[in-house]
mmCIF file of C-alpha atoms in Angstrom:
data_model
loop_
_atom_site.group_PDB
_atom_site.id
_atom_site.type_symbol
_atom_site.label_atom_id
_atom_site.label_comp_id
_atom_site.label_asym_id
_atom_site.label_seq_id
_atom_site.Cartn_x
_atom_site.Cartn_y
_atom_site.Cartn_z
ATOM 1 C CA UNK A 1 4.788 -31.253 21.989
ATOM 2 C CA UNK A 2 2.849 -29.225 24.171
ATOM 3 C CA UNK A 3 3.253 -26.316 22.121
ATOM 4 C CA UNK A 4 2.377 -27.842 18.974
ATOM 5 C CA UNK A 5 -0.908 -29.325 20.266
ATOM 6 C CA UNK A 6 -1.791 -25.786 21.585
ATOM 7 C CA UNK A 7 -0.817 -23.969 18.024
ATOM 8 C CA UNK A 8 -2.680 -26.629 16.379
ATOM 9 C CA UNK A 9 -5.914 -26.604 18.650
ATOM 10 C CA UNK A 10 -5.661 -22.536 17.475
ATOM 11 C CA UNK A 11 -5.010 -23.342 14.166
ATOM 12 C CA UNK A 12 -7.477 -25.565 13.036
ATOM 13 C CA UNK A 13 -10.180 -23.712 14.948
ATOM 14 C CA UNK A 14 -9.318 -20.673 12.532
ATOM 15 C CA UNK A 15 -8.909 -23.346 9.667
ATOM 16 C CA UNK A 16 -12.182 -24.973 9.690
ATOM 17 C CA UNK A 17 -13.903 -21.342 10.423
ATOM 18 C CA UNK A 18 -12.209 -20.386 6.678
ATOM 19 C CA UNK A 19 -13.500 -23.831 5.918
ATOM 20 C CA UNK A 20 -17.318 -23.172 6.690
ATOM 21 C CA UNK A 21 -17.061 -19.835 5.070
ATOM 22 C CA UNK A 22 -14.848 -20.923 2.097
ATOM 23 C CA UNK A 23 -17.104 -24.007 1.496
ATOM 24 C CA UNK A 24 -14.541 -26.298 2.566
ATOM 25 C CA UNK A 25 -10.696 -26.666 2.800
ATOM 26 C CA UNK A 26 -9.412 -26.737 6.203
ATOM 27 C CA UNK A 27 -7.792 -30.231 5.721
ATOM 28 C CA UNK A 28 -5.652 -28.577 3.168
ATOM 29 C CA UNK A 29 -4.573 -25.744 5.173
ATOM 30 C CA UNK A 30 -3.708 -28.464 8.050
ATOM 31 C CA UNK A 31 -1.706 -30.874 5.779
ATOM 32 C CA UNK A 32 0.914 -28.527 5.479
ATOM 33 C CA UNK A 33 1.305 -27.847 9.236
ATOM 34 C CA UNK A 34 0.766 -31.844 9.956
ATOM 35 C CA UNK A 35 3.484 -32.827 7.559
ATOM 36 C CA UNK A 36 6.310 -31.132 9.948
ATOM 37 C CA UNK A 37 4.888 -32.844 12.785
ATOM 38 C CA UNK A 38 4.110 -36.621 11.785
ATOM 39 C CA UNK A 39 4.967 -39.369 8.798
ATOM 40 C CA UNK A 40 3.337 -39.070 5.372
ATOM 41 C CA UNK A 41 1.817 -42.184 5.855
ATOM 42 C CA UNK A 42 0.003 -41.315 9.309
ATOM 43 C CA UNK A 43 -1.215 -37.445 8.690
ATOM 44 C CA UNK A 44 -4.487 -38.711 6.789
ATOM 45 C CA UNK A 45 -5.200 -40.621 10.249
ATOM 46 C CA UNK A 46 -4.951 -37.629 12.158
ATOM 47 C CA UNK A 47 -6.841 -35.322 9.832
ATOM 48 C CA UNK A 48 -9.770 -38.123 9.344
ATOM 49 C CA UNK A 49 -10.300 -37.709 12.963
ATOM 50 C CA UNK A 50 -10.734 -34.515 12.906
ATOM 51 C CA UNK A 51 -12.928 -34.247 9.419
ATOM 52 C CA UNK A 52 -15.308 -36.622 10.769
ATOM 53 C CA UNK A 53 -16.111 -34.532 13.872
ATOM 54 C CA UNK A 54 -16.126 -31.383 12.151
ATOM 55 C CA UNK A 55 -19.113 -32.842 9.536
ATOM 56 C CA UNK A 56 -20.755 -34.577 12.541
ATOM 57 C CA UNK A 57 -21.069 -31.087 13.834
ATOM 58 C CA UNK A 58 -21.902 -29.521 11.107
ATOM 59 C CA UNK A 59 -24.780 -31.946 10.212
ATOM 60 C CA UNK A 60 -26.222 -30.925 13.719
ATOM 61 C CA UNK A 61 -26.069 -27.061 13.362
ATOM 62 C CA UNK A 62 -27.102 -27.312 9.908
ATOM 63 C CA UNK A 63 -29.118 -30.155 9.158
ATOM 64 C CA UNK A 64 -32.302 -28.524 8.294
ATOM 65 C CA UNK A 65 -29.980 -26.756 4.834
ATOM 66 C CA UNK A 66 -29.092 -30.664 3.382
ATOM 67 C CA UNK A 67 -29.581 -31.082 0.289
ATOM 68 C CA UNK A 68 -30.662 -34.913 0.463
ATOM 69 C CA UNK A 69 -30.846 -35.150 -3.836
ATOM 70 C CA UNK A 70 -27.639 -34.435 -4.116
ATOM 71 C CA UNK A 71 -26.452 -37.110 -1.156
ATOM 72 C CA UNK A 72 -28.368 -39.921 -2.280
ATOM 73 C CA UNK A 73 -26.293 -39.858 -5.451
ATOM 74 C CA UNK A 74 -22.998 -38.306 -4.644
ATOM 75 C CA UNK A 75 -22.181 -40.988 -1.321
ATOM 76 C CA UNK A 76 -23.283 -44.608 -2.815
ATOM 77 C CA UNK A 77 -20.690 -44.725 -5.317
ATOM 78 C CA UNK A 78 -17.876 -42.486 -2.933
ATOM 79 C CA UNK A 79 -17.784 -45.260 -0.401
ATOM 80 C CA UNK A 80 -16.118 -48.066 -2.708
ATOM 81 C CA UNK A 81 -14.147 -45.296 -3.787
ATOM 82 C CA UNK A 82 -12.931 -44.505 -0.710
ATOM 83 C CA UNK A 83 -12.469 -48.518 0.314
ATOM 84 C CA UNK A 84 -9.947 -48.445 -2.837
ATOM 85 C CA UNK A 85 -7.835 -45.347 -2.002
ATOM 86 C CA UNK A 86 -7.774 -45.993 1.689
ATOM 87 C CA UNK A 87 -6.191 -49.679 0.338
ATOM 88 C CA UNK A 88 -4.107 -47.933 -1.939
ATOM 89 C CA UNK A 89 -2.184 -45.438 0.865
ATOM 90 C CA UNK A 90 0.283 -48.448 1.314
ATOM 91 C CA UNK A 91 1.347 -48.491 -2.028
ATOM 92 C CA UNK A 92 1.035 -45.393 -3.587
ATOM 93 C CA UNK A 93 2.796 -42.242 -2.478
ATOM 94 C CA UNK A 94 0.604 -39.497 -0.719
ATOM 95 C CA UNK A 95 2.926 -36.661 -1.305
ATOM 96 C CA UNK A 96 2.912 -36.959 -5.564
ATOM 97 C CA UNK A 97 -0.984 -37.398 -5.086
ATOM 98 C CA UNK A 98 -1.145 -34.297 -3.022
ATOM 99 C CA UNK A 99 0.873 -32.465 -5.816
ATOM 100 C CA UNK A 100 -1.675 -33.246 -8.351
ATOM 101 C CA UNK A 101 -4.099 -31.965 -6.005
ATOM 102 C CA UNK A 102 -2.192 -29.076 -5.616
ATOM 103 C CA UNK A 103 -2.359 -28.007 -9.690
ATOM 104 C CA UNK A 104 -6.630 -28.373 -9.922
ATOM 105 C CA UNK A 105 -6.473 -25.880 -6.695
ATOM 106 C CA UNK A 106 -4.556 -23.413 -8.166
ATOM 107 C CA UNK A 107 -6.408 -23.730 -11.828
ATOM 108 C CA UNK A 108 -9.064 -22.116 -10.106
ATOM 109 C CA UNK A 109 -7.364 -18.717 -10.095
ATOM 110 C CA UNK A 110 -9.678 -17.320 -13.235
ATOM 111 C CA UNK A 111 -12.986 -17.492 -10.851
ATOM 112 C CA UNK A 112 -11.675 -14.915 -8.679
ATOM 113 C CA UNK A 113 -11.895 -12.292 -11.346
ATOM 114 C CA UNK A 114 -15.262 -13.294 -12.959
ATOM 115 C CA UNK A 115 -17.685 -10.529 -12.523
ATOM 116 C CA UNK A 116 -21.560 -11.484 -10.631
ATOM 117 C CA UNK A 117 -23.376 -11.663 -13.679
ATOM 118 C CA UNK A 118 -20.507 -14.139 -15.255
ATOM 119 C CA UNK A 119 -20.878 -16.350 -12.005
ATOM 120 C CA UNK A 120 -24.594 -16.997 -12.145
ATOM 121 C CA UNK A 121 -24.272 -17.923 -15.455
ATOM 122 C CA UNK A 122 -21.793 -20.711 -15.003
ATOM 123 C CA UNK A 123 -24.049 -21.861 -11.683
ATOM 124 C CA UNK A 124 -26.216 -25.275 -13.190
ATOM 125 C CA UNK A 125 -27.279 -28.346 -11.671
ATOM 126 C CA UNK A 126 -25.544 -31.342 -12.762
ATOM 127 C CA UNK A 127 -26.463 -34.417 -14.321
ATOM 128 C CA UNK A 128 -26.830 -37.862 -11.974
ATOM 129 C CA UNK A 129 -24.201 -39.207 -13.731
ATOM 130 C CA UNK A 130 -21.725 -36.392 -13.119
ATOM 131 C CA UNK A 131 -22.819 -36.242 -9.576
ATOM 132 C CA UNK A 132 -21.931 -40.310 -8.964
ATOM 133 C CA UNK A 133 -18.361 -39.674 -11.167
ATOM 134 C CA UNK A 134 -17.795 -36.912 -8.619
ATOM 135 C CA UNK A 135 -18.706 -38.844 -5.911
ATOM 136 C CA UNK A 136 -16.215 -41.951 -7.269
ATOM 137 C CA UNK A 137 -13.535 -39.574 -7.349
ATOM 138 C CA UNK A 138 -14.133 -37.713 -4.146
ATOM 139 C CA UNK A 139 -13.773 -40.597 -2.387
ATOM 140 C CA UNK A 140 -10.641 -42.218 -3.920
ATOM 141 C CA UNK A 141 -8.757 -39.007 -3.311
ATOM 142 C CA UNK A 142 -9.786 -38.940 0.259
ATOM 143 C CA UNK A 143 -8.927 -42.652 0.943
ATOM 144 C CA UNK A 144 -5.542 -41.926 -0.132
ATOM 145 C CA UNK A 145 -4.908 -38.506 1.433
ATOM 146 C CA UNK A 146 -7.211 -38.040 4.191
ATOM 147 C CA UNK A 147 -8.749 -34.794 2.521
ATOM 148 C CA UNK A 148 -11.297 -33.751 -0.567
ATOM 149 C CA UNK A 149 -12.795 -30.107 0.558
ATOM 150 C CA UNK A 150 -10.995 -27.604 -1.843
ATOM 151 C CA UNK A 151 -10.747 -30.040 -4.611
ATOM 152 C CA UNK A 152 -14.481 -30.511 -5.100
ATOM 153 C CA UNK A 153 -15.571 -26.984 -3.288
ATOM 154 C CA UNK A 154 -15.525 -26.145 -7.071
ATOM 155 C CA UNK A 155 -18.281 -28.858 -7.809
ATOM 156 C CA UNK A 156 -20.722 -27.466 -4.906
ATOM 157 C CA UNK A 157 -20.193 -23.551 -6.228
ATOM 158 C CA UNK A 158 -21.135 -24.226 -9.290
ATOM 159 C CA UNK A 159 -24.011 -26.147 -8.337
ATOM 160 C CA UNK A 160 -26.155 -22.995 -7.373
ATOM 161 C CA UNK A 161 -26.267 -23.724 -3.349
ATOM 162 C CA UNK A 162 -26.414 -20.739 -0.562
ATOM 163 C CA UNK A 163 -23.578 -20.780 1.369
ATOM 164 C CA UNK A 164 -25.532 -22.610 4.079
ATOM 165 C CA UNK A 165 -26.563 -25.631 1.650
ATOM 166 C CA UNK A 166 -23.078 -25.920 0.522
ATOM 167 C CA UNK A 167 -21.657 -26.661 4.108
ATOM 168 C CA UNK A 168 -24.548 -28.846 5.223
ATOM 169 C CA UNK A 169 -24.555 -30.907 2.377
ATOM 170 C CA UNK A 170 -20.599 -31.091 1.889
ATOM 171 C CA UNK A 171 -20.407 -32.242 5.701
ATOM 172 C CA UNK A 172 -23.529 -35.397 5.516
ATOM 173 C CA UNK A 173 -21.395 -36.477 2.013
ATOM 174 C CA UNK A 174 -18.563 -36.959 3.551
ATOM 175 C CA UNK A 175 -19.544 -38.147 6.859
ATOM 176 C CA UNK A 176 -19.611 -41.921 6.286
ATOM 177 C CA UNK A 177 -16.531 -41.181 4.172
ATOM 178 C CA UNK A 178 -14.603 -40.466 7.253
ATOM 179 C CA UNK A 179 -15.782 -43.147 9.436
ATOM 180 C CA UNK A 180 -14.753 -45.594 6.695
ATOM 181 C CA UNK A 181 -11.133 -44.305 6.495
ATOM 182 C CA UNK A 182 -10.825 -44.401 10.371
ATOM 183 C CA UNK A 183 -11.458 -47.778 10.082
ATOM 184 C CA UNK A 184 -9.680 -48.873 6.833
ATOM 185 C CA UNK A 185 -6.455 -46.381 8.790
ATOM 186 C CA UNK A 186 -7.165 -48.605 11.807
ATOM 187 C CA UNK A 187 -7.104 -52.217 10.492
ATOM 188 C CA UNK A 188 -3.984 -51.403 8.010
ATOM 189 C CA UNK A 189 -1.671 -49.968 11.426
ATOM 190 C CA UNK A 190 -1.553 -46.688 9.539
ATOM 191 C CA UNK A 191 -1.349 -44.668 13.016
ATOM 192 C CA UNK A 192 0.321 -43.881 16.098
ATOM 193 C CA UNK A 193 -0.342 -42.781 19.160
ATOM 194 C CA UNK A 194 0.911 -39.323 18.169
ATOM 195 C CA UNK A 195 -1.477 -38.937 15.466
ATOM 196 C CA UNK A 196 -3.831 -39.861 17.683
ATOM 197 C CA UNK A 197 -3.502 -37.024 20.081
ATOM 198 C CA UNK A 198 -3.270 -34.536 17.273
ATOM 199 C CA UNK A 199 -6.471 -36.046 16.069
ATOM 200 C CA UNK A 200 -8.140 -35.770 19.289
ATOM 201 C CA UNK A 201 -6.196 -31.818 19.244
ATOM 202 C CA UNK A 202 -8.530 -31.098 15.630
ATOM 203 C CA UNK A 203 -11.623 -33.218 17.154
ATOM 204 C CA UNK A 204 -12.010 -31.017 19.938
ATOM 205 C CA UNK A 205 -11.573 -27.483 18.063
ATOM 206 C CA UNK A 206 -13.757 -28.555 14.628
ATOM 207 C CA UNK A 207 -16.684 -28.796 17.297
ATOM 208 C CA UNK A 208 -15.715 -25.443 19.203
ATOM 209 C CA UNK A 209 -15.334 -24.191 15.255
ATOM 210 C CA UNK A 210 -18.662 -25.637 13.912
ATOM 211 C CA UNK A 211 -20.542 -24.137 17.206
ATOM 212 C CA UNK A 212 -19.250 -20.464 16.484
ATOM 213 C CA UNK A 213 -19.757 -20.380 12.952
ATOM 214 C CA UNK A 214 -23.169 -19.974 12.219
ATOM 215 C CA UNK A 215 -23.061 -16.378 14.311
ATOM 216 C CA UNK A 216 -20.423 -15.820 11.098
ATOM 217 C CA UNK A 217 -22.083 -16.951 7.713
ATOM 218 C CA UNK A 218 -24.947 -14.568 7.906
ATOM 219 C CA UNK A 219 -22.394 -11.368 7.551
ATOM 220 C CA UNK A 220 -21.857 -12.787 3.748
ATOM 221 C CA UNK A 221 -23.332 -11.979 0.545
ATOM 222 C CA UNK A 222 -23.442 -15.429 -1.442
ATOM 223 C CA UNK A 223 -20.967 -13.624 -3.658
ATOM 224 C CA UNK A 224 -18.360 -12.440 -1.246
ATOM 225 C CA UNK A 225 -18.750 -16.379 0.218
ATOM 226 C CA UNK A 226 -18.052 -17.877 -3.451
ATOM 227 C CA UNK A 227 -15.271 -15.481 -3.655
ATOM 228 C CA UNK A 228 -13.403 -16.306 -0.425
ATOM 229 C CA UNK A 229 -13.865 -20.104 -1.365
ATOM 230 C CA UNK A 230 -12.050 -19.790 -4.808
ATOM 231 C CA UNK A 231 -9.311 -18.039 -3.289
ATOM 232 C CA UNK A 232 -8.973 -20.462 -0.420
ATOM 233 C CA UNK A 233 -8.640 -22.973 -3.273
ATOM 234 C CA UNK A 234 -5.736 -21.074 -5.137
ATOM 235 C CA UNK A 235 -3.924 -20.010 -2.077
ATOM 236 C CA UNK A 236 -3.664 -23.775 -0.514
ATOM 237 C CA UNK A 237 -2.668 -24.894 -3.986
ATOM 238 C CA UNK A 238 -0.055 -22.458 -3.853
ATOM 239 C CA UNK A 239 0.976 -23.614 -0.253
ATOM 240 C CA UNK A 240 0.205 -27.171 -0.832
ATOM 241 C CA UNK A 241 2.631 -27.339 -3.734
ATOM 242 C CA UNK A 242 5.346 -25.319 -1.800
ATOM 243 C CA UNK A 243 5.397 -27.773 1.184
ATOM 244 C CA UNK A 244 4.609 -31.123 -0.694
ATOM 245 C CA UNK A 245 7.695 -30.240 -3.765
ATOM 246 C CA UNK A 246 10.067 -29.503 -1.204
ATOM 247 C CA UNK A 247 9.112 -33.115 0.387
ATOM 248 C CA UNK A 248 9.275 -34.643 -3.007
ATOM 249 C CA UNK A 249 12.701 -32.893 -3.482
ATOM 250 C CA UNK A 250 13.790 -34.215 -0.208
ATOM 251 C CA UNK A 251 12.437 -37.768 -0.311
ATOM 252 C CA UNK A 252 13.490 -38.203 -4.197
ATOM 253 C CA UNK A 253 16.428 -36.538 -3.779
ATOM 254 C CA UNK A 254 16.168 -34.903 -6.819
ATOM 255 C CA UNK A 255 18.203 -31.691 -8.165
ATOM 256 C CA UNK A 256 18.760 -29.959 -10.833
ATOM 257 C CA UNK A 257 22.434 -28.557 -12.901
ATOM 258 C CA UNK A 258 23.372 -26.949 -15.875
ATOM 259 C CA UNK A 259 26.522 -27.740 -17.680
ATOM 260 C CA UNK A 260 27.336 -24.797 -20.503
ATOM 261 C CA UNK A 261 29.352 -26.418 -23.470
ATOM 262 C CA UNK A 262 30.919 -24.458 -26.816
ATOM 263 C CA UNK A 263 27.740 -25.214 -29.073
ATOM 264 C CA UNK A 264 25.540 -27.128 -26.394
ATOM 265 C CA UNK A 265 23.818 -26.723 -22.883
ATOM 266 C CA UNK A 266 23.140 -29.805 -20.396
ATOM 267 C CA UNK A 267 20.522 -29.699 -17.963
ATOM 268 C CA UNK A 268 20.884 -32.764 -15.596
ATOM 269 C CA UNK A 269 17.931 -34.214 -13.575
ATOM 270 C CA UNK A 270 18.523 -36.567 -11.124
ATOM 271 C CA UNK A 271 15.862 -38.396 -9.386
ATOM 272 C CA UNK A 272 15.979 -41.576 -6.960
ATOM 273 C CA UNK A 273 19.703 -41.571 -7.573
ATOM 274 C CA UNK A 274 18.634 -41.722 -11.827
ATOM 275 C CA UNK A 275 20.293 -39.120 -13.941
ATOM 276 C CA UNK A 276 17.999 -37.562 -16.581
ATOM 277 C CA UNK A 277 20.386 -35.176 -19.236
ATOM 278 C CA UNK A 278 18.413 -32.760 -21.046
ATOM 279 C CA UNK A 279 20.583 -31.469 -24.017
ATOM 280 C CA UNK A 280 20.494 -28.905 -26.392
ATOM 281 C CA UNK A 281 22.352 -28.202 -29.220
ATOM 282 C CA UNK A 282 22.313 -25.967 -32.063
ATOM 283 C CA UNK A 283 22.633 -28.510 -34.844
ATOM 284 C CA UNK A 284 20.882 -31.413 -33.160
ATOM 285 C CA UNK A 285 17.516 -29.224 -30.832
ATOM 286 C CA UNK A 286 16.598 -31.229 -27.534
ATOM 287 C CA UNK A 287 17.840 -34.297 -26.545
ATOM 288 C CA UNK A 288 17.081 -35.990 -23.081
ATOM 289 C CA UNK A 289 19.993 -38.784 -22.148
ATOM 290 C CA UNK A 290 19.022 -41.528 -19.507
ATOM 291 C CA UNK A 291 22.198 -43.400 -17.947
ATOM 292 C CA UNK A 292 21.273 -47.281 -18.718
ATOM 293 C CA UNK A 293 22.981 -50.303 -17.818
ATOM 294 C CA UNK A 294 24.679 -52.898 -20.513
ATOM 295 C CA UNK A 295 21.676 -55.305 -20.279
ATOM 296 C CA UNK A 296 18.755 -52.468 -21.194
ATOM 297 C CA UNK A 297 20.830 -52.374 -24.939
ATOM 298 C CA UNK A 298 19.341 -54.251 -27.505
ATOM 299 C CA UNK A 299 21.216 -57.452 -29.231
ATOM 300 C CA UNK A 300 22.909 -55.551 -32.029
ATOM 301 C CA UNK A 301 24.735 -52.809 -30.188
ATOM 302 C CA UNK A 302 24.964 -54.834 -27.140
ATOM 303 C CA UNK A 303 27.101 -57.117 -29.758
ATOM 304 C CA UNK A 304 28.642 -53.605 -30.243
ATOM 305 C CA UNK A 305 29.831 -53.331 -26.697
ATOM 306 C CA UNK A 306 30.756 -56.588 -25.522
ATOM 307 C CA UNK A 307 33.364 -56.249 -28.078
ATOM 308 C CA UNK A 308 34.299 -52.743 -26.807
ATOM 309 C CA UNK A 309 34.139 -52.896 -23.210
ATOM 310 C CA UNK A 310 37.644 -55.193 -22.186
ATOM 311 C CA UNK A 311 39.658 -52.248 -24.300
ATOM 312 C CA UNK A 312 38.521 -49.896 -21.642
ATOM 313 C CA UNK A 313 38.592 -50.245 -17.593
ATOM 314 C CA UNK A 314 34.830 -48.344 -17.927
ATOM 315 C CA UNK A 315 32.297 -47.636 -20.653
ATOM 316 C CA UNK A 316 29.144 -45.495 -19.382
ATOM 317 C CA UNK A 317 26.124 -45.437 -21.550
ATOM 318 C CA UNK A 318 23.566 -43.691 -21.883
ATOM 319 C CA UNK A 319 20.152 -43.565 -23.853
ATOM 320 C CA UNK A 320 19.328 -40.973 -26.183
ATOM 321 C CA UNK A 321 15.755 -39.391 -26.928
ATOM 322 C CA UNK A 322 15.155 -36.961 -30.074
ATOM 323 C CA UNK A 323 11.906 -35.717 -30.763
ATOM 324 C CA UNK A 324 10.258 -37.279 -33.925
ATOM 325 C CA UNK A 325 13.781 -39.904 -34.334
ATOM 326 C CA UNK A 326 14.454 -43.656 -32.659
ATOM 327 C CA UNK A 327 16.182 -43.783 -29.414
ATOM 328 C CA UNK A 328 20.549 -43.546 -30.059
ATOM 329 C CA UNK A 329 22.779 -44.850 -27.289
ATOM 330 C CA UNK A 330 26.073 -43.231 -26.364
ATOM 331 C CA UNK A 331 29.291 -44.750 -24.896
ATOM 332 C CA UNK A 332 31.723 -42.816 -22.901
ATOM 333 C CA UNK A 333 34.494 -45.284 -22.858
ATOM 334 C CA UNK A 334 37.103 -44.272 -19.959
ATOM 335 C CA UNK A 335 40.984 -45.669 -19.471
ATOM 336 C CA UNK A 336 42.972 -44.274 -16.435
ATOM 337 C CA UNK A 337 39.775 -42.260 -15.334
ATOM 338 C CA UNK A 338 39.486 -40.119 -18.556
ATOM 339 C CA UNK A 339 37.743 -40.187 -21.303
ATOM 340 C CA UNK A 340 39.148 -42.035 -24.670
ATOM 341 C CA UNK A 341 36.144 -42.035 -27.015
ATOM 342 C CA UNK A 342 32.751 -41.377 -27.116
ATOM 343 C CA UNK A 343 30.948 -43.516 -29.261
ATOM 344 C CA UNK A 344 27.146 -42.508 -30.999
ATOM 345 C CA UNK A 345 25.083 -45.441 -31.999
#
């Protein structure tokens, strides 16, 4: 453990430097290393910590670059946003959240090769009403997984903000986010004394990070800064939907096989111990199967089966999807474990 507290302390201090010159992020990067270390459920905890120091020092370095407009709309309606996701954690996986997450970051990709004059052009203020839906969802996302930078870094780019307005003003909008999840984390048992430490690990090095930085940001052109932040965002969504799929894969237990046939080719998903079939045939196109059980049939071929099924010791069925045709059912009716008939309704 002591190793991983003193790789971490390194880590995030590295992290939330890319963070102040990226325009945000460095939750992302740590999600990925947090994940092998603690529960799903508790590494929002840990980063929170950690968030809420790092934009408590920022506020302090660079308070004098806030740009108070945009806070006075953007954190009113991101606090019950934030209440709701933070409620939501127990109930709603972080990991498929995270994946979502993960597809926005790596969207981003077509910024990095927009030329200067392109990337003024696309810089505008937005509208109030934009800037309180941003807000909403800015603070639902980070309720449920304990980090918004990349996702919204977009949102302040575009915005037309130096590099210095965009950290300021990133770090007093999500300030009183942070010290609500703490508390929502706390009342709800969703930590551990683990998390804690590691929280305490990011706490101390955001600070040490925050400190340092400001000797950095004034070695960047605004457009070398707006570069580095979109490919921060593309290269965590890259990494953040590496490490969260193979969770997914893990949890889910899903997997993937292909059965070749004379005229047709079976590719079967199975997820949470359900089999999903995707067929295709020459005569028939794509097909996707779902194993059911007797009781999901409707009346007239369940009347159809309960006069098949004491021929045979077992009768599998499955449910058939075409595209632009009514769901089919198929029985596989078995005697002496092989196959008798199979049966298209």
């Amino acid at each position: 453990m002591t190793l991983n507290i003193i790789l971490l302390f390194l880590g995030t201090i590295i992290a939330f430097w890319i963070s102040a010159i990226c325009g945000g992020g460095a939750s992302l990067i740590l999600i990925p290393i947090l994940n092998l270390l603690l529960p799903s459920s508790v590494v929002p905890f840990s980063l929170t910590i950690g968030t809420f120091t790092s934009s408590v020092s920022r506020i302090s370095v660079f308070k004098k670059h806030i740009k108070w407009h945009i806070f006075f709309w953007f954190v009113p309606f991101s606090i019950p946003a934030v209440l709701l996701g933070a409620y939501l954690i127990k109930y709603v996986n972080p990991n498929y959240l995270q994946l979502i997450v993960a597809f926005f970051l790596i969207a981003n990709l077509p910024e990095l090769f927009k030329t200067k004059k392109l990337q003024k052009e696309n810089q505008k203020p937005y509208s109030k009403f934009l800037l309180a839906l941003i807000g909403f969802f800015a603070g639902f996302i980070s309720g449920i997984t304990g980090a918004i930078g990349l996702l919204f870094n977009r949102f302040y780019l575009r915005f037309g903000l130096k590099k210095e307005e965009i950290v300021a003003t990133r770090a007093a909008n999500e300030v009183f986010l942070h010290l609500i999840k703490l508390i929502i984390y706390i009342s709800l048992g969703l930590y551990s004394s683990t998390a804690l430490w590691l929280g305490i690990t990011i706490a101390v090095a955001t600070i040490l990070s925050s400190y340092t930085v400001k000797y950095i940001l004034p070695y960047l052109s605004e457009f070398l800064f707006k570069k580095i932040g979109y490919g921060a965002m593309v290269l965590s969504g890259i990494l953040l939907l590496i490490g969260t799929s193979d969770k997914i894969i893990q949890q889910d237990k899903i997997s993937l096989s292909t059965v070749h046939k004379t005229s047709e080719s079976e590719s079967i998903i199975s997820w949470r111990n359900t089999d999903f079939i995707i067929e295709f045939a020459f005569d028939d196109g794509f097909e996707v199967e779902r194993p059911i059980k007797s009781d999901e049939l409707p009346n007239i071929v369940r009347e159809k089966y309960n006069g098949m099924k004491n021929q045979y010791d077992t009768i599998y069925i499955e449910k058939v999807f075409s595209f632009g045709q009514q769901p089919t059912y198929e029985f596989y009716c078995y005697k002496n474990n092989q196959i008798i008939k199979k049966l298209e309704i």
